[in-house]
XYZ file of C-alpha atoms in Angstrom:
660
model
C -28.598 62.712 12.126
C -29.469 59.951 13.758
C -32.082 59.436 10.585
C -29.177 59.962 8.300
C -26.965 57.519 10.168
C -30.144 54.965 9.554
C -30.564 55.528 6.037
C -26.810 55.162 5.521
C -26.973 52.122 7.437
C -29.632 50.554 5.438
C -27.972 51.564 2.040
C -24.831 49.726 3.545
C -26.500 46.853 4.142
C -28.591 46.674 0.853
C -24.707 47.080 -0.716
C -23.469 44.189 1.360
C -26.310 42.195 0.655
C -25.963 42.738 -3.031
C -22.872 42.015 -3.240
C -22.866 38.726 -1.178
C -26.265 37.349 -3.335
C -23.699 38.308 -6.616
C -20.601 36.251 -4.649
C -23.003 32.862 -4.591
C -23.173 33.408 -8.400
C -26.978 34.003 -9.379
C -28.258 30.740 -9.881
C -30.424 32.219 -13.099
C -27.278 32.759 -14.714
C -26.789 30.979 -17.550
C -23.307 29.858 -16.542
C -23.840 28.636 -12.902
C -26.979 26.886 -14.515
C -24.254 25.137 -16.590
C -22.332 24.535 -13.337
C -25.286 22.785 -11.652
C -25.490 20.914 -14.784
C -22.057 19.383 -15.188
C -21.577 18.762 -11.357
C -25.013 16.624 -11.982
C -23.354 15.261 -14.936
C -20.546 13.698 -12.973
C -22.686 12.366 -10.008
C -24.724 10.344 -13.125
C -21.236 8.969 -14.939
C -18.182 8.807 -12.063
C -18.924 5.652 -11.696
C -19.469 4.019 -15.589
C -17.300 6.771 -17.447
C -14.808 7.980 -15.204
C -12.675 10.209 -17.483
C -15.537 11.642 -18.777
C -17.169 12.983 -16.018
C -13.351 14.318 -14.667
C -13.785 16.759 -17.450
C -16.704 17.331 -16.160
C -15.728 18.574 -13.072
C -12.852 20.045 -13.732
C -15.043 22.509 -16.400
C -17.826 23.212 -13.389
C -14.804 24.389 -11.175
C -13.027 26.607 -14.167
C -16.182 28.181 -14.494
C -17.093 28.371 -10.749
C -14.248 30.199 -10.136
C -14.826 32.858 -13.134
C -17.874 34.030 -11.977
C -17.513 33.718 -8.147
C -20.084 30.776 -7.415
C -19.024 29.537 -4.150
C -21.994 26.562 -4.178
C -20.883 25.000 -7.612
C -16.952 25.361 -6.164
C -17.560 23.096 -3.368
C -19.922 20.481 -4.793
C -16.658 20.636 -7.828
C -14.015 19.910 -5.381
C -16.187 17.628 -4.005
C -15.959 15.426 -7.049
C -12.886 15.926 -7.722
C -11.858 14.129 -4.743
C -14.655 11.714 -5.421
C -12.565 10.711 -8.974
C -8.960 10.632 -7.505
C -10.294 8.720 -4.431
C -11.273 5.754 -6.916
C -8.146 6.221 -8.997
C -5.949 5.779 -5.462
C -4.565 8.884 -6.110
C -5.394 9.542 -1.895
C -3.146 12.730 -1.699
C -5.111 14.617 -4.461
C -8.509 13.221 -3.110
C -8.031 14.722 0.432
C -7.005 17.999 -0.211
C -10.147 18.491 -2.710
C -12.598 17.096 0.545
C -10.682 19.934 2.597
C -11.180 22.628 -0.144
C -15.136 21.739 -0.116
C -15.418 21.319 3.509
C -14.163 24.856 3.734
C -16.627 26.260 1.615
C -19.404 24.184 2.529
C -19.119 25.357 5.821
C -18.682 29.116 4.972
C -21.480 28.340 2.818
C -23.504 26.916 6.436
C -24.611 24.472 3.723
C -25.206 21.185 6.435
C -25.748 18.694 3.696
C -22.375 19.430 1.963
C -20.195 20.039 4.889
C -21.666 16.468 6.272
C -20.632 14.964 2.746
C -17.513 16.615 2.970
C -17.120 15.063 6.280
C -17.953 11.770 5.268
C -15.867 11.701 2.432
C -12.755 12.949 4.575
C -13.295 10.110 7.259
C -12.896 7.618 3.881
C -9.395 8.613 3.286
C -8.927 7.804 7.257
C -10.438 4.849 6.956
C -7.991 3.624 3.699
C -4.945 4.607 5.936
C -6.397 2.773 8.866
C -6.759 5.207 11.353
C -9.893 3.542 12.409
C -10.400 6.254 15.657
C -10.248 9.684 13.231
C -12.647 7.847 10.492
C -14.683 6.887 13.420
C -14.704 10.737 14.552
C -15.503 12.326 11.177
C -18.156 9.294 10.205
C -19.816 10.043 13.733
C -20.202 13.461 13.084
C -21.522 13.006 9.374
C -24.113 10.647 10.790
C -25.450 13.446 13.378
C -25.533 15.757 10.238
C -27.370 13.495 7.837
C -30.014 12.435 11.094
C -30.956 15.988 11.712
C -31.460 16.446 8.406
C -33.250 13.211 7.945
C -31.626 11.746 4.877
C -32.100 8.574 4.786
C -29.842 7.290 1.723
C -27.193 9.010 3.054
C -27.178 7.663 6.470
C -27.622 4.275 5.554
C -23.998 4.942 3.661
C -22.209 6.414 6.883
C -24.016 2.644 9.480
C -22.422 0.848 6.356
C -19.084 2.239 6.940
C -19.540 2.863 10.498
C -19.803 -1.232 10.082
C -16.886 -1.361 8.251
C -14.345 0.401 10.669
C -15.752 -2.073 13.598
C -14.875 -4.969 11.223
C -11.743 -3.379 10.009
C -10.695 -2.978 13.890
C -11.444 -6.752 15.242
C -14.791 -6.107 16.464
C -16.732 -8.648 14.149
C -20.243 -8.759 16.391
C -20.475 -4.635 16.545
C -19.685 -4.901 12.664
C -22.558 -7.451 12.090
C -24.763 -5.499 13.928
C -24.527 -2.579 11.973
C -24.518 -3.886 8.553
C -27.867 -6.659 9.456
C -29.036 -3.029 10.526
C -28.891 -1.501 7.162
C -29.423 -4.177 5.175
C -33.127 -4.120 7.046
C -33.368 -0.551 6.182
C -32.306 -1.122 2.643
C -34.877 -3.743 2.259
C -37.732 -1.891 3.322
C -36.801 1.424 1.164
C -34.515 0.073 -1.588
C -35.403 3.578 -3.447
C -33.762 6.034 -0.927
C -29.998 5.079 -2.584
C -30.200 3.677 -6.309
C -26.203 3.412 -6.003
C -25.769 1.676 -2.509
C -24.541 -1.713 -1.705
C -25.439 -3.294 1.339
C -24.242 -6.355 0.384
C -20.533 -6.564 0.109
C -19.660 -6.160 3.474
C -21.935 -8.587 4.689
C -20.185 -11.214 2.224
C -16.331 -9.873 3.773
C -17.780 -10.868 7.474
C -18.786 -14.676 6.112
C -15.794 -14.757 4.073
C -13.384 -13.831 7.002
C -15.682 -16.489 9.125
C -14.507 -19.085 5.796
C -18.629 -19.926 5.656
C -17.774 -19.579 1.943
C -21.649 -20.100 0.661
C -22.921 -17.489 2.441
C -20.109 -15.050 1.514
C -20.574 -16.430 -1.769
C -24.172 -15.300 -1.464
C -23.878 -11.812 -0.625
C -20.828 -11.217 -3.142
C -23.085 -12.676 -6.518
C -26.105 -10.258 -4.707
C -23.555 -7.328 -5.001
C -22.531 -8.254 -8.355
C -25.843 -7.919 -9.454
C -26.518 -4.535 -7.821
C -23.585 -2.950 -9.441
C -24.652 -4.261 -12.626
C -27.861 -2.735 -12.823
C -26.020 0.772 -11.511
C -23.324 0.173 -14.139
C -20.992 0.962 -11.217
C -18.000 -0.104 -12.975
C -15.730 0.189 -9.964
C -18.606 -1.514 -7.997
C -18.531 -4.340 -10.499
C -14.812 -4.727 -10.600
C -14.440 -4.944 -6.997
C -17.065 -7.540 -6.962
C -15.499 -9.593 -9.016
C -11.709 -9.595 -7.377
C -14.091 -10.193 -4.101
C -15.485 -13.428 -5.791
C -11.976 -15.004 -7.337
C -10.692 -14.544 -3.363
C -13.451 -16.520 -2.113
C -12.733 -19.176 -5.334
C -9.312 -19.646 -4.889
C -9.810 -19.800 -0.902
C -11.546 -22.566 -1.318
C -9.558 -24.454 -4.103
C -11.944 -23.842 -7.431
C -9.119 -22.262 -9.136
C -10.190 -22.078 -12.363
C -13.662 -19.937 -11.437
C -10.921 -17.543 -9.281
C -9.141 -17.372 -12.735
C -12.047 -16.152 -14.679
C -13.081 -13.638 -12.151
C -9.886 -12.532 -11.631
C -9.229 -11.569 -15.247
C -12.634 -10.142 -16.096
C -11.691 -7.677 -12.927
C -8.363 -6.943 -14.428
C -9.466 -6.088 -17.534
C -12.260 -3.554 -16.425
C -10.397 -2.081 -13.781
C -7.365 -1.498 -16.150
C -10.399 0.108 -18.972
C -11.347 2.649 -15.601
C -7.639 2.908 -14.595
C -8.817 1.634 -10.985
C -5.411 0.876 -9.840
C -6.455 -0.101 -5.836
C -8.665 -2.812 -7.678
C -5.802 -3.590 -10.216
C -3.644 -4.479 -7.173
C -5.922 -6.575 -5.596
C -6.361 -8.476 -8.836
C -2.965 -9.084 -9.638
C -2.281 -10.342 -6.357
C -5.234 -12.934 -6.301
C -4.190 -14.203 -10.266
C -0.497 -14.613 -8.902
C -1.421 -16.566 -5.944
C -4.150 -18.638 -8.401
C -1.470 -19.245 -10.672
C 0.961 -20.210 -8.225
C -1.752 -23.419 -7.137
C -2.347 -24.336 -10.659
C 1.568 -24.518 -11.321
C 1.441 -22.149 -13.543
C 4.713 -20.153 -12.841
C 5.269 -18.246 -15.724
C 1.819 -16.326 -15.294
C 2.239 -16.082 -11.469
C 5.443 -14.608 -12.246
C 3.674 -11.906 -14.508
C 1.414 -10.793 -12.157
C 3.373 -10.747 -9.259
C 5.480 -8.733 -11.334
C 2.347 -6.540 -12.381
C 1.500 -6.256 -8.450
C 5.029 -4.559 -7.582
C 4.985 -2.502 -10.310
C 1.481 -1.281 -9.460
C 2.334 -0.814 -5.386
C 5.736 1.081 -6.466
C 3.519 3.039 -8.599
C 0.729 4.152 -5.737
C 3.448 4.107 -2.748
C 7.077 4.909 -4.799
C 9.246 7.654 -3.687
C 7.973 10.232 -6.211
C 4.695 10.313 -3.999
C 6.518 10.782 -0.855
C 8.461 13.478 -2.553
C 5.105 14.830 -3.769
C 3.715 14.918 -0.107
C 6.715 16.441 0.587
C 6.120 19.100 -1.513
C 2.969 19.929 -0.355
C 4.260 19.812 3.224
C 6.558 22.715 1.788
C 3.645 24.650 0.039
C 1.713 24.606 2.840
C 4.367 25.688 4.839
C 4.940 28.591 2.531
C 1.493 29.231 2.544
C 1.316 29.358 6.615
C 4.262 32.106 6.444
C 2.119 34.238 3.806
C -0.281 34.381 5.987
C 1.551 35.108 9.308
C 3.179 38.410 7.274
C -0.306 39.150 6.211
C -1.857 39.036 9.499
C 0.934 41.007 10.945
C 0.037 43.851 8.295
C -3.435 43.772 9.298
C -2.452 44.440 12.885
C -0.621 47.277 11.743
C -3.131 48.585 9.591
C -5.663 47.925 12.969
C -3.361 50.187 14.939
C -3.191 53.025 12.672
C -7.342 53.305 12.322
C -7.654 53.030 16.205
C -4.946 56.116 15.840
C -6.797 58.194 13.570
C -10.386 57.682 15.130
C -8.402 58.875 18.330
C -7.381 61.998 16.552
C -10.659 62.669 15.488
C -11.815 63.898 18.890
C -8.972 66.291 19.121
C -10.722 68.864 16.471
C -11.469 71.957 16.931
C -15.123 72.792 18.976
C -15.485 75.451 16.127
C -16.819 72.566 13.680
C -18.773 70.229 16.513
C -22.044 70.395 14.627
C -20.566 69.340 11.450
C -17.956 66.992 12.499
C -20.206 65.167 14.363
C -22.008 63.540 11.442
C -18.658 62.921 9.818
C -17.403 61.016 12.812
C -20.582 58.876 13.011
C -20.087 57.849 9.198
C -16.137 57.744 9.678
C -16.789 55.765 13.061
C -19.114 53.065 11.600
C -17.016 52.327 8.310
C -14.102 51.931 10.498
C -15.903 49.903 12.742
C -17.476 47.756 10.316
C -13.776 47.709 8.554
C -12.163 46.494 12.041
C -14.859 43.752 12.456
C -14.215 42.542 8.735
C -10.311 42.700 9.863
C -11.151 40.534 12.780
C -12.955 38.347 10.891
C -10.522 37.790 8.250
C -7.522 37.248 11.469
C -9.936 34.766 12.426
C -10.479 32.848 9.387
C -6.766 32.968 8.566
C -5.929 31.568 11.855
C -8.376 28.420 11.264
C -6.579 28.225 7.589
C -3.292 27.885 9.369
C -4.676 25.029 12.212
C -5.965 23.079 8.550
C -3.307 23.741 7.416
C -1.213 22.252 10.033
C -3.682 19.445 10.311
C -3.443 18.545 6.637
C 0.555 17.800 7.156
C -0.455 15.831 10.105
C -2.703 13.805 7.713
C -0.204 13.321 4.831
C 2.824 11.980 7.563
C 0.269 9.783 8.871
C -0.581 8.793 5.238
C 2.853 7.784 4.719
C 3.593 6.126 7.601
C 0.855 4.133 6.776
C 1.829 2.988 3.184
C 5.450 2.582 4.649
C 3.798 0.116 7.044
C 1.305 -1.388 4.888
C 4.305 -2.005 2.369
C 6.634 -3.619 5.149
C 3.351 -6.018 6.432
C 3.237 -7.169 2.971
C 6.975 -8.297 3.042
C 6.602 -9.632 6.542
C 3.879 -11.891 5.302
C 6.108 -12.693 2.259
C 8.244 -13.954 4.711
C 6.630 -16.082 6.593
C 5.537 -17.877 2.801
C 9.057 -18.165 2.107
C 9.883 -19.807 5.488
C 6.633 -22.226 5.340
C 7.836 -23.563 1.654
C 11.348 -24.396 3.376
C 9.725 -26.143 6.257
C 7.140 -27.671 4.280
C 9.210 -31.110 3.728
C 10.631 -31.627 7.129
C 13.961 -31.310 7.142
C 15.051 -31.049 10.370
C 12.503 -33.677 11.280
C 14.310 -36.076 8.512
C 17.701 -35.455 9.046
C 17.782 -34.518 12.692
C 22.132 -33.696 12.509
C 21.786 -30.661 10.725
C 21.908 -27.089 11.440
C 20.507 -24.401 9.659
C 22.024 -20.727 9.903
C 19.319 -18.293 8.121
C 20.142 -14.134 7.844
C 18.325 -12.176 5.336
C 19.994 -9.018 4.245
C 16.145 -7.335 4.120
C 13.008 -9.052 5.435
C 12.974 -12.107 2.345
C 15.771 -13.564 1.466
C 17.302 -14.906 -2.237
C 19.013 -17.310 -0.523
C 16.358 -20.548 0.444
C 17.055 -24.393 0.916
C 15.068 -27.221 -0.602
C 14.728 -30.834 0.688
C 12.719 -34.259 -0.406
C 12.722 -37.906 0.565
C 12.416 -40.214 -2.353
C 12.203 -43.308 -1.732
C 15.449 -44.309 0.026
C 16.883 -40.780 -0.856
C 17.331 -37.789 0.835
C 17.783 -34.814 -1.848
C 18.759 -31.360 -0.523
C 19.581 -28.049 -2.086
C 20.960 -24.639 -1.315
C 19.825 -22.236 -3.862
C 21.567 -18.917 -3.617
C 19.393 -16.699 -6.152
C 20.350 -13.335 -8.182
C 20.045 -10.279 -5.717
C 18.241 -10.157 -2.493
C 15.078 -9.105 -0.827
C 11.937 -9.167 -3.108
C 13.794 -9.599 -6.224
C 15.563 -12.229 -4.977
C 12.366 -13.851 -3.111
C 10.502 -13.906 -6.830
C 13.480 -16.227 -7.958
C 13.038 -18.553 -4.931
C 9.343 -19.333 -5.860
C 10.539 -19.894 -9.240
C 13.270 -22.646 -7.757
C 11.316 -24.275 -5.579
C 8.377 -24.474 -8.172
C 10.414 -26.092 -10.184
C 12.378 -28.119 -7.799
C 9.036 -30.049 -6.913
C 7.861 -30.763 -10.564
C 11.893 -32.205 -11.493
C 12.035 -34.478 -8.559
C 8.707 -35.200 -7.475
C 6.819 -35.207 -10.314
C 9.037 -36.189 -12.838
C 10.619 -38.644 -10.192
C 14.344 -37.670 -11.264
C 16.970 -38.453 -8.782
C 20.098 -38.110 -10.507
C 21.554 -35.053 -9.515
C 23.653 -33.608 -12.514
C 20.621 -34.285 -14.330
C 18.458 -32.372 -12.003
C 20.911 -29.720 -12.273
C 20.432 -30.121 -16.296
C 16.786 -29.786 -15.807
C 16.492 -27.211 -13.724
C 18.560 -24.898 -15.995
C 16.597 -25.646 -19.049
C 13.026 -24.782 -17.122
C 14.701 -22.060 -15.301
C 15.721 -20.078 -19.171
C 12.316 -21.336 -20.365
C 10.143 -19.481 -17.725
C 12.239 -16.090 -17.678
C 12.328 -16.610 -21.111
C 16.440 -15.745 -21.241
C 17.198 -17.715 -24.995
C 20.179 -14.953 -25.441
C 22.904 -13.134 -23.466
C 21.670 -9.584 -22.054
C 22.659 -7.596 -18.951
C 19.687 -8.353 -16.841
C 19.982 -12.404 -17.124
C 18.440 -13.765 -13.856
C 20.448 -16.989 -12.290
C 21.238 -18.714 -9.692
C 23.846 -20.889 -8.032
C 23.119 -24.609 -6.554
C 24.638 -27.243 -3.962
C 22.823 -30.331 -4.601
C 23.403 -33.464 -2.222
C 21.837 -37.147 -2.898
C 21.982 -39.565 0.146
C 21.671 -43.375 -0.535
C 21.185 -44.757 2.780
C 21.447 -48.415 1.149
C 24.813 -47.606 -0.671
C 26.386 -45.458 1.917
C 26.976 -42.910 -0.720
C 26.449 -38.828 -0.969
C 26.743 -38.142 -4.719
C 27.193 -34.235 -5.293
C 26.653 -32.016 -8.397
C 26.795 -27.987 -8.033
C 26.380 -24.930 -9.948
C 29.247 -22.508 -8.722
C 28.758 -23.774 -5.070
C 30.940 -26.415 -3.645
C 30.642 -29.225 -0.967
C 32.649 -28.714 2.204
C 33.190 -32.155 4.256
C 35.132 -32.146 7.326
C 36.554 -35.494 8.502
C 39.190 -35.932 11.600
C 39.777 -32.090 11.828
C 40.296 -31.414 8.221
C 38.469 -29.737 5.144
C 37.771 -31.256 1.920
C 36.284 -29.342 -0.435
C 34.651 -30.630 -3.954
C 33.734 -27.988 -6.231
C 30.834 -27.716 -8.523
C 31.035 -26.897 -12.213
C 32.001 -22.906 -13.100
C 28.598 -22.343 -14.510
C 25.337 -21.380 -12.825
C 21.483 -22.451 -13.408
C 19.271 -19.678 -15.591
C 22.509 -18.243 -17.726
C 22.293 -18.596 -21.232
C 26.059 -17.984 -21.409
C 27.476 -20.949 -22.832
C 24.672 -22.511 -22.325
C 24.707 -25.121 -25.107
C 27.791 -26.367 -23.652
C 26.576 -26.484 -20.026
C 27.348 -30.370 -19.093
C 26.533 -30.768 -15.199
C 28.930 -33.652 -13.647
C 28.499 -35.191 -10.205
C 30.726 -36.483 -8.012
C 30.857 -39.439 -5.016
C 31.565 -39.692 -1.781
C 31.524 -42.540 0.333
C 29.720 -41.944 4.009
C 31.414 -42.656 7.123
C 31.438 -42.281 10.996
C 32.408 -38.467 12.184
C 32.010 -36.446 8.483
C 30.101 -33.378 8.827
C 28.810 -32.165 5.617
C 28.477 -28.369 4.888
C 26.842 -26.270 1.915
C 26.729 -22.428 1.729
C 25.706 -19.572 -0.235
C 28.488 -17.133 -0.960
C 26.845 -14.363 1.941
C 29.040 -15.339 4.943
C 32.179 -14.771 3.189
C 31.643 -11.670 1.461
C 30.594 -9.730 4.692
C 32.830 -6.576 5.414
C 34.003 -6.452 8.965
C 33.669 -3.150 10.871
C 37.639 -3.345 12.167
C 39.305 -4.687 8.915
C 37.081 -3.164 6.134
C 37.579 -6.080 4.330
C 35.616 -9.280 3.578
C 35.764 -12.289 5.882
C 36.748 -14.505 2.848
C 36.270 -18.393 2.114
C 39.867 -19.226 3.587
C 38.838 -17.849 6.945
C 35.200 -19.308 6.717
C 36.692 -22.729 5.456
C 38.895 -22.430 8.730
C 36.078 -21.509 11.365
C 34.296 -24.823 9.664
C 37.539 -27.405 10.525
C 37.665 -25.355 14.186
C 33.621 -26.295 14.964
C 33.169 -29.390 13.184
C 33.468 -31.265 16.257
C 31.073 -29.754 18.111
C 26.942 -30.770 18.370
C 24.927 -29.465 15.220
C 23.273 -27.171 17.673
C 26.593 -25.353 19.460
C 27.791 -25.606 15.322
C 25.214 -22.861 14.795
C 25.346 -20.654 17.315
C 29.130 -20.432 17.066
C 28.362 -19.177 13.183
C 26.361 -16.842 14.660
C 28.145 -15.488 17.416
C 31.606 -15.208 14.925
C 29.660 -13.394 12.468
C 27.985 -10.755 14.810
C 31.662 -10.429 15.673
C 33.001 -9.896 13.059
C 30.375 -7.685 11.587
C 30.327 -5.284 14.454
C 27.882 -1.950 13.189
C 28.642 -2.644 9.447
C 25.406 -3.246 7.257
C 24.954 -6.539 6.004
C 25.975 -6.761 2.574
C 23.643 -9.775 1.337
C 21.696 -12.764 2.068
C 23.294 -15.764 4.754
C 22.891 -19.194 4.622
C 24.700 -22.150 6.018
C 23.529 -26.002 6.084
C 25.630 -27.961 8.115
C 24.490 -32.028 8.546
C 25.493 -35.628 9.256
C 24.495 -38.712 6.875
C 24.840 -41.032 9.241
């Protein structure tokens, strides 16, 4: 009986070995050789021919799944993850990296496991989760060290240096980068497509050591060109464009930026395009080319929306639901397996109750059945452990998606906060508060950035002050303020125009020209303006307005000077637009006020109605006798009382000043 059992056991093992060998896809078969060929073609061409390489990886995956070639399937998943990462589709990249990791781990392929860990760490790094990224990089580094894979070890050390740099630990980053560069210079053949120069250039760029930074960026560009790595070439060109822009070489920055856009667009590298558009928008602003600056600003925000828009968030939410559904299905499967195990145990116990008459015959049957049941139970247990592991991985995937969504939201908010600082810097550039100290500015955007802003300049013995209310609010309104600010600088500072009605006339023409608004449409963009010129020699204030008034309070009485009834930039009746002006004698005890329509249009919590201009003018009469700092506090306190918990409906801007 022992011999028979041993023979059965040997036959069972042989069968299992044969089945497992088949599950690996038989490396000698034509299909598995084709999978290996396609995966290798992807590695050779994904940098230079991304669209073609995607087809290679996708076909390799389909064949691998059809013939159950797990090793080829894992490599195909990893290659697809690389493709989606380059495109900026990070949720798909992470999903494919995870699938590759699971297969490599089940096959005990250490090199594949380390490669997947490194790629997963890259996704965490992109999402600014430096602690998690460093954890995955460290695990990958240990495996590559064990395998003595110097080429991939160099890349991991470089990635760790990048983590330290992004985390503000510049000294540690330089230490890693220099270590990598030293090893690379001794053995450059170990990583033919590895670029050790770019990150060192970035460190010098952050230090504003531009000559050293340019040296390393150019070495990076030459390296990527030699390897025909189009993604690397485009990325290096963006870095060079930023450097030239930072040092004031705007034409050189323009050339590098345009080359980067052409190449990144050709290979559909959205993250690189995003950086290139942002850089060119800033370059053209420095070159006073407002039209191109506006075009690339707009392209930047369209591209940003395509990467981080609501549909992407919905895709993440759908992925979470799918993972949750998969978890429930696995839990049901687990319950079924537990029930099967209990049934098997019960049947085994019944076997011992058979009659002793057939004991000798049943002992052999029992030995065979018990062994088969043992194998089945052990397989069921392994399956339970695997499914439990899958459930944990699914939960981690949900956490990663949530983390990425929070990170994207934070990146967008940080960008808008940066735009807010730029906008406030533009308003404060010409020292309005220092030149007219008897004044206040009540400024309360609806969103982080505003469509309302003020512009000031001193020309000869004149002070020229404008309050400009642009179409819209938030990012859309802020775009218009950039155009208005640059155009006012051109008219008043460059062209030396100081007549208020002529300034508005030219502003209208230039804005329509920049925005190409040459006919009446439903999408006309415009701006309302209150414009004052203070002549200190003649003691006269000249006012011109485009749909916005000037309020003057003297001896507790308010007088309103209305502007013209048409707006700036709108084509409607544009051939007949003739802006006029009004002159006001300046005397003591006068307070002048300019305002957008946001304060008067705000709804109140208690009344559910607007504040309205009548109530606003009464408020100005009541506070005019106070100091200007107290007036600003009164405006803010009154709006807080009126608004309550009601959402702010528009940007608010009120300026008060004395001309004496």
